[in-house]
Structure formats: C-alpha cells, structure tokens
PDB file of C-alpha atoms in Angstrom:
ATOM      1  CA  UNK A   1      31.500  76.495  81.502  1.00  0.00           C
ATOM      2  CA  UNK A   2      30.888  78.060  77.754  1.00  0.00           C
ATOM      3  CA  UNK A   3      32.870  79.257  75.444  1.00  0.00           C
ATOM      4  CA  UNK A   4      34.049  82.301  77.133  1.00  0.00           C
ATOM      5  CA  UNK A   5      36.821  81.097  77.126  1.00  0.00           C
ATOM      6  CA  UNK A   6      37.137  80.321  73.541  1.00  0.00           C
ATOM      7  CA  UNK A   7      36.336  83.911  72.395  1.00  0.00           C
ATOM      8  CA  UNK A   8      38.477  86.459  71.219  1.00  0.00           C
ATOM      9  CA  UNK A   9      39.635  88.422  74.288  1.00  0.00           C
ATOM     10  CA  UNK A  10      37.941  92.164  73.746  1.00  0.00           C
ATOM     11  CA  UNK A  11      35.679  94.164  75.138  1.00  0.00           C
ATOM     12  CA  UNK A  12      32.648  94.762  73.551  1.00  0.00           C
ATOM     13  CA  UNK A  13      32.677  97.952  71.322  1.00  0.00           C
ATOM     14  CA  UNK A  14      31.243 101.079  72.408  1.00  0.00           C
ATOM     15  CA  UNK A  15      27.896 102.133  71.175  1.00  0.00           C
ATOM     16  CA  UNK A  16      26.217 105.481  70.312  1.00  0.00           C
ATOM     17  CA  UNK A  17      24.853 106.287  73.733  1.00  0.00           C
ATOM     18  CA  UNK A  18      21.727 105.978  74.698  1.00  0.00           C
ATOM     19  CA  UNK A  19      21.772 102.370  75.089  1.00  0.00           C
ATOM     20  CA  UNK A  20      21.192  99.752  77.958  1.00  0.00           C
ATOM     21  CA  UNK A  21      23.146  97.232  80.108  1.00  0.00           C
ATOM     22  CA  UNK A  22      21.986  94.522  82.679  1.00  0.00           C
ATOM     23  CA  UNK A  23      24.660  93.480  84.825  1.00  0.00           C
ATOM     24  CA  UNK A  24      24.573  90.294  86.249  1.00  0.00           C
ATOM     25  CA  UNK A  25      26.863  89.231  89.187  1.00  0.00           C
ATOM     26  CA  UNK A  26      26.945  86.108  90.442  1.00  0.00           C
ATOM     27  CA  UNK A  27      28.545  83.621  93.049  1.00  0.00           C
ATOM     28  CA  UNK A  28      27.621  79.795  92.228  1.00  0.00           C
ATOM     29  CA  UNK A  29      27.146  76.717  93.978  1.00  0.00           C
ATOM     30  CA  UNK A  30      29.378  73.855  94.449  1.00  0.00           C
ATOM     31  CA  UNK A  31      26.562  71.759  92.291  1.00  0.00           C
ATOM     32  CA  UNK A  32      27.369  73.282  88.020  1.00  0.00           C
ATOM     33  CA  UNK A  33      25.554  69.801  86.441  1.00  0.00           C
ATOM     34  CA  UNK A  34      23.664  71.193  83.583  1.00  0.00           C
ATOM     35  CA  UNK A  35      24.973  74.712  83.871  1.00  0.00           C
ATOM     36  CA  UNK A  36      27.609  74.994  80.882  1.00  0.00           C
ATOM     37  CA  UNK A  37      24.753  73.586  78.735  1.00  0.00           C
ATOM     38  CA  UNK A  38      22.011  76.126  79.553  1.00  0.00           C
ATOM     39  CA  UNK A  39      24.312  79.169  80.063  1.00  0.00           C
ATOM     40  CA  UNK A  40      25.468  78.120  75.920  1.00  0.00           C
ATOM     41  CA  UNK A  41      21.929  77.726  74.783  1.00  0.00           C
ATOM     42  CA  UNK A  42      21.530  81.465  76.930  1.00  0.00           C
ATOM     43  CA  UNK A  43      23.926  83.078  75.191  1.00  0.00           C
ATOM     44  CA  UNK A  44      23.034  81.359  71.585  1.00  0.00           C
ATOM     45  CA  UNK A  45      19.668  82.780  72.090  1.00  0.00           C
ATOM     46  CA  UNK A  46      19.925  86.332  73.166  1.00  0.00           C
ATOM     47  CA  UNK A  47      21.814  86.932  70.056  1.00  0.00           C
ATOM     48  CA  UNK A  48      18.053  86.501  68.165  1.00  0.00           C
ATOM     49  CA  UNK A  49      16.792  89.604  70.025  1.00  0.00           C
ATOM     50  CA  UNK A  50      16.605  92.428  67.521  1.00  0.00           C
ATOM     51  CA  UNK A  51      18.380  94.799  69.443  1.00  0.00           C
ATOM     52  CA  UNK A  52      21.201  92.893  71.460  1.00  0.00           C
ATOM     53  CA  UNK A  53      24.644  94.851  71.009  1.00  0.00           C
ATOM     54  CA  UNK A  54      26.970  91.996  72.937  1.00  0.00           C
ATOM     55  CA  UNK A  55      27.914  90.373  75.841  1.00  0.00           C
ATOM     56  CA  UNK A  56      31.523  90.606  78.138  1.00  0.00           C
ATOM     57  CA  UNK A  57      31.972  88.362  80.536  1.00  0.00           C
ATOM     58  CA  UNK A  58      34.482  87.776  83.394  1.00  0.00           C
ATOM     59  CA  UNK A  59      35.371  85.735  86.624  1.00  0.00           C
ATOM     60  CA  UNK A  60      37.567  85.965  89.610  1.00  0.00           C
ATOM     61  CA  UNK A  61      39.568  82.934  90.539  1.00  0.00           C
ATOM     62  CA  UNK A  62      37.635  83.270  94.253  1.00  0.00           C
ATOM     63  CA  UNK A  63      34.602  82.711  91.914  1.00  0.00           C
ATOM     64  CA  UNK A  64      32.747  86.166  91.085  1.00  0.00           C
ATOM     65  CA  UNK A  65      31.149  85.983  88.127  1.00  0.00           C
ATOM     66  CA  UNK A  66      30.089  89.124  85.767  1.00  0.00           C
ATOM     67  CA  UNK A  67      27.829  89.060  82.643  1.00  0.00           C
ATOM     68  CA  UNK A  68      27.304  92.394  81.200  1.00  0.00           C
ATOM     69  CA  UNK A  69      24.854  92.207  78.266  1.00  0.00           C
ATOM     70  CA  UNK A  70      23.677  95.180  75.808  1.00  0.00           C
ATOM     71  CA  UNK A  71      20.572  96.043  74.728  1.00  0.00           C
ATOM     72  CA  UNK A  72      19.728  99.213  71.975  1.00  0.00           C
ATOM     73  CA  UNK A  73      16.580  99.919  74.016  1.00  0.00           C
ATOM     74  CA  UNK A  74      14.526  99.091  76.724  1.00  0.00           C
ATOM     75  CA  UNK A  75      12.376  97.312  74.547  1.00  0.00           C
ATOM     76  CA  UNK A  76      15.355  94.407  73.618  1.00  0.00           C
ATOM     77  CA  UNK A  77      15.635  94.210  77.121  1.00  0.00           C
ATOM     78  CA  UNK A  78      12.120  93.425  78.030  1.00  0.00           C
ATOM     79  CA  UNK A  79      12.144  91.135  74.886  1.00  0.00           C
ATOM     80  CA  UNK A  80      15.216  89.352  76.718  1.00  0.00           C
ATOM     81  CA  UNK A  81      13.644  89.287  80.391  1.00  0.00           C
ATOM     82  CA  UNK A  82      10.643  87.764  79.052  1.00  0.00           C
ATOM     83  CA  UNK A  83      11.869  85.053  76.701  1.00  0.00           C
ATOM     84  CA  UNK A  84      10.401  81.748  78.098  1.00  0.00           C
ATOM     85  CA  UNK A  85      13.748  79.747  77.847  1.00  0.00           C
ATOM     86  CA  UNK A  86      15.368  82.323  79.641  1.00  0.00           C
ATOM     87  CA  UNK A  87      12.905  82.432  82.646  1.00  0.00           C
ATOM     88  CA  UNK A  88      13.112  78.988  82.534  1.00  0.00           C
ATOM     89  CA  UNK A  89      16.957  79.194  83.397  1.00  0.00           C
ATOM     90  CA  UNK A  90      16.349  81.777  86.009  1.00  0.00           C
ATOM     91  CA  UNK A  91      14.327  79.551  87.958  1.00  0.00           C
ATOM     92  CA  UNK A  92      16.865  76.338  87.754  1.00  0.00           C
ATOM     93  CA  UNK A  93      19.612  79.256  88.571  1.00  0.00           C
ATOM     94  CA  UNK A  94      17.740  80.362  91.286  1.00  0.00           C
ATOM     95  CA  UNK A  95      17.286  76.723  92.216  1.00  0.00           C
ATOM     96  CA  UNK A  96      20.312  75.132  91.780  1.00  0.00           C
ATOM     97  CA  UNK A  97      23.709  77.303  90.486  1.00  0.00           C
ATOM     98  CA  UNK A  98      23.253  80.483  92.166  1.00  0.00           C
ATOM     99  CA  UNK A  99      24.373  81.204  95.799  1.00  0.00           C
ATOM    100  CA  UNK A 100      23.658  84.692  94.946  1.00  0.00           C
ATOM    101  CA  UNK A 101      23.146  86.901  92.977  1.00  0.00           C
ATOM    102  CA  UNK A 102      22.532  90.909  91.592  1.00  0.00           C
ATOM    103  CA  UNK A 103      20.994  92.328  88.551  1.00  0.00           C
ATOM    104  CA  UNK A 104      21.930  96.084  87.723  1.00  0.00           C
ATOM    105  CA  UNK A 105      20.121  97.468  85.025  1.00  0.00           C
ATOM    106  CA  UNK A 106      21.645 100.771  83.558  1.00  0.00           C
ATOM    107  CA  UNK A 107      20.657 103.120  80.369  1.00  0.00           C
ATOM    108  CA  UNK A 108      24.035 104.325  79.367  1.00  0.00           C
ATOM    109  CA  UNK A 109      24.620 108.039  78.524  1.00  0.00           C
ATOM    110  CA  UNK A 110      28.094 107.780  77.931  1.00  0.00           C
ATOM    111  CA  UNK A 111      30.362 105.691  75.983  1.00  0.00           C
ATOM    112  CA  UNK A 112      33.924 105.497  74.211  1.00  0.00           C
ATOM    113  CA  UNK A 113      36.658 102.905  73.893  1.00  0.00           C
ATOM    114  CA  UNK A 114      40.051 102.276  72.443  1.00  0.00           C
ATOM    115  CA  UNK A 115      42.148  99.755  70.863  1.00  0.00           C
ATOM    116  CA  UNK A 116      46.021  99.897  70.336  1.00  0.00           C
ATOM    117  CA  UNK A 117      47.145  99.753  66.883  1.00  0.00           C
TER     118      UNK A 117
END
C-alpha cells in the first residue's frame, strides 16, 4: 500500500466553505502488483494542483477502501480528473485493482472541526 499508514493520524482540516470533495470508494482485487507504486506516484502528484486542500484516507479490515480528496474549486478538480498520469491509473484500476468502485463528487457548504488540547 502507501504511506497511509506512515502519516500522522488526523483528519484533514476544515476549510472556508465553499469548497469541493470527490469521494472515492473502492473494493480491490485479489491481484495489488503495481498498485502501492502508482497509488504513491497518485498521491505525490495531486499535491502539484494549485488548488488541492488534502487527502484522508481509510480502510475496513473486510477491505472498503475510502479516499476523500479536496479541491478549492471546481476548476482543481477538473485539473485533477484530467491529468494524463492520473487517467492513466484509472484505466489500469479499472483493469486490474478495482472490483468496484464509486466516485461522489460534492461542493461543500458547510464545514468545522476540532482538536483536543
């Protein structure tokens, strides 16, 4: 896998509303080989799109995956969708990691967090 599990454990922060999210939900295959590699290259590389707030990311133990990445505007998001490494990893997905999968797009009116002192 990447280094999910490597990173701090927080949510991302909450952002001055309006703002967007694409949530990604997955279930992969038994066949990963390549996967880690591309999904760290993936998240190296949405971090260059002027507008990209952060990333969480979580799985169940039965294998549910959830990406939630933020975007300041539809714009960054469009950016993202149409980046030709990233296509190019949604077709091998599509291919050969995903069983299934949803994308949930979402403009976000609302936001607030909190951390304990």
């Amino acid at each position: 896998m990447s280094a999910h599990s490597e990173a701090a454990v927080a949510p991302v922060a909450a952002h001055e509303p309006p703002y967007y999210v694409a949530v990604f939900t997955t279930v992969r295959t038994q066949d990963q080989g390549g996967y880690g590699e591309t999904n760290a290259r993936m998240e190296e590389l949405v971090k260059d799109v002027p507008g990209f707030l952060g990333m969480d990311h979580a799985q169940t133990p039965g294998g549910l995956c959830i990406t939630v990445g933020y975007f300041r505007d539809a714009d960054a998001l469009t950016q993202w969708r149409s980046n030709a490494e990233h296509r190019a990893a949604q077709e091998r997905g599509r291919a050969e990691w995903y069983q299934n999968y949803t994308l949930h797009v979402a403009k976000v009116e609302r936001s607030h967090g909190f951390t304990r002192a």
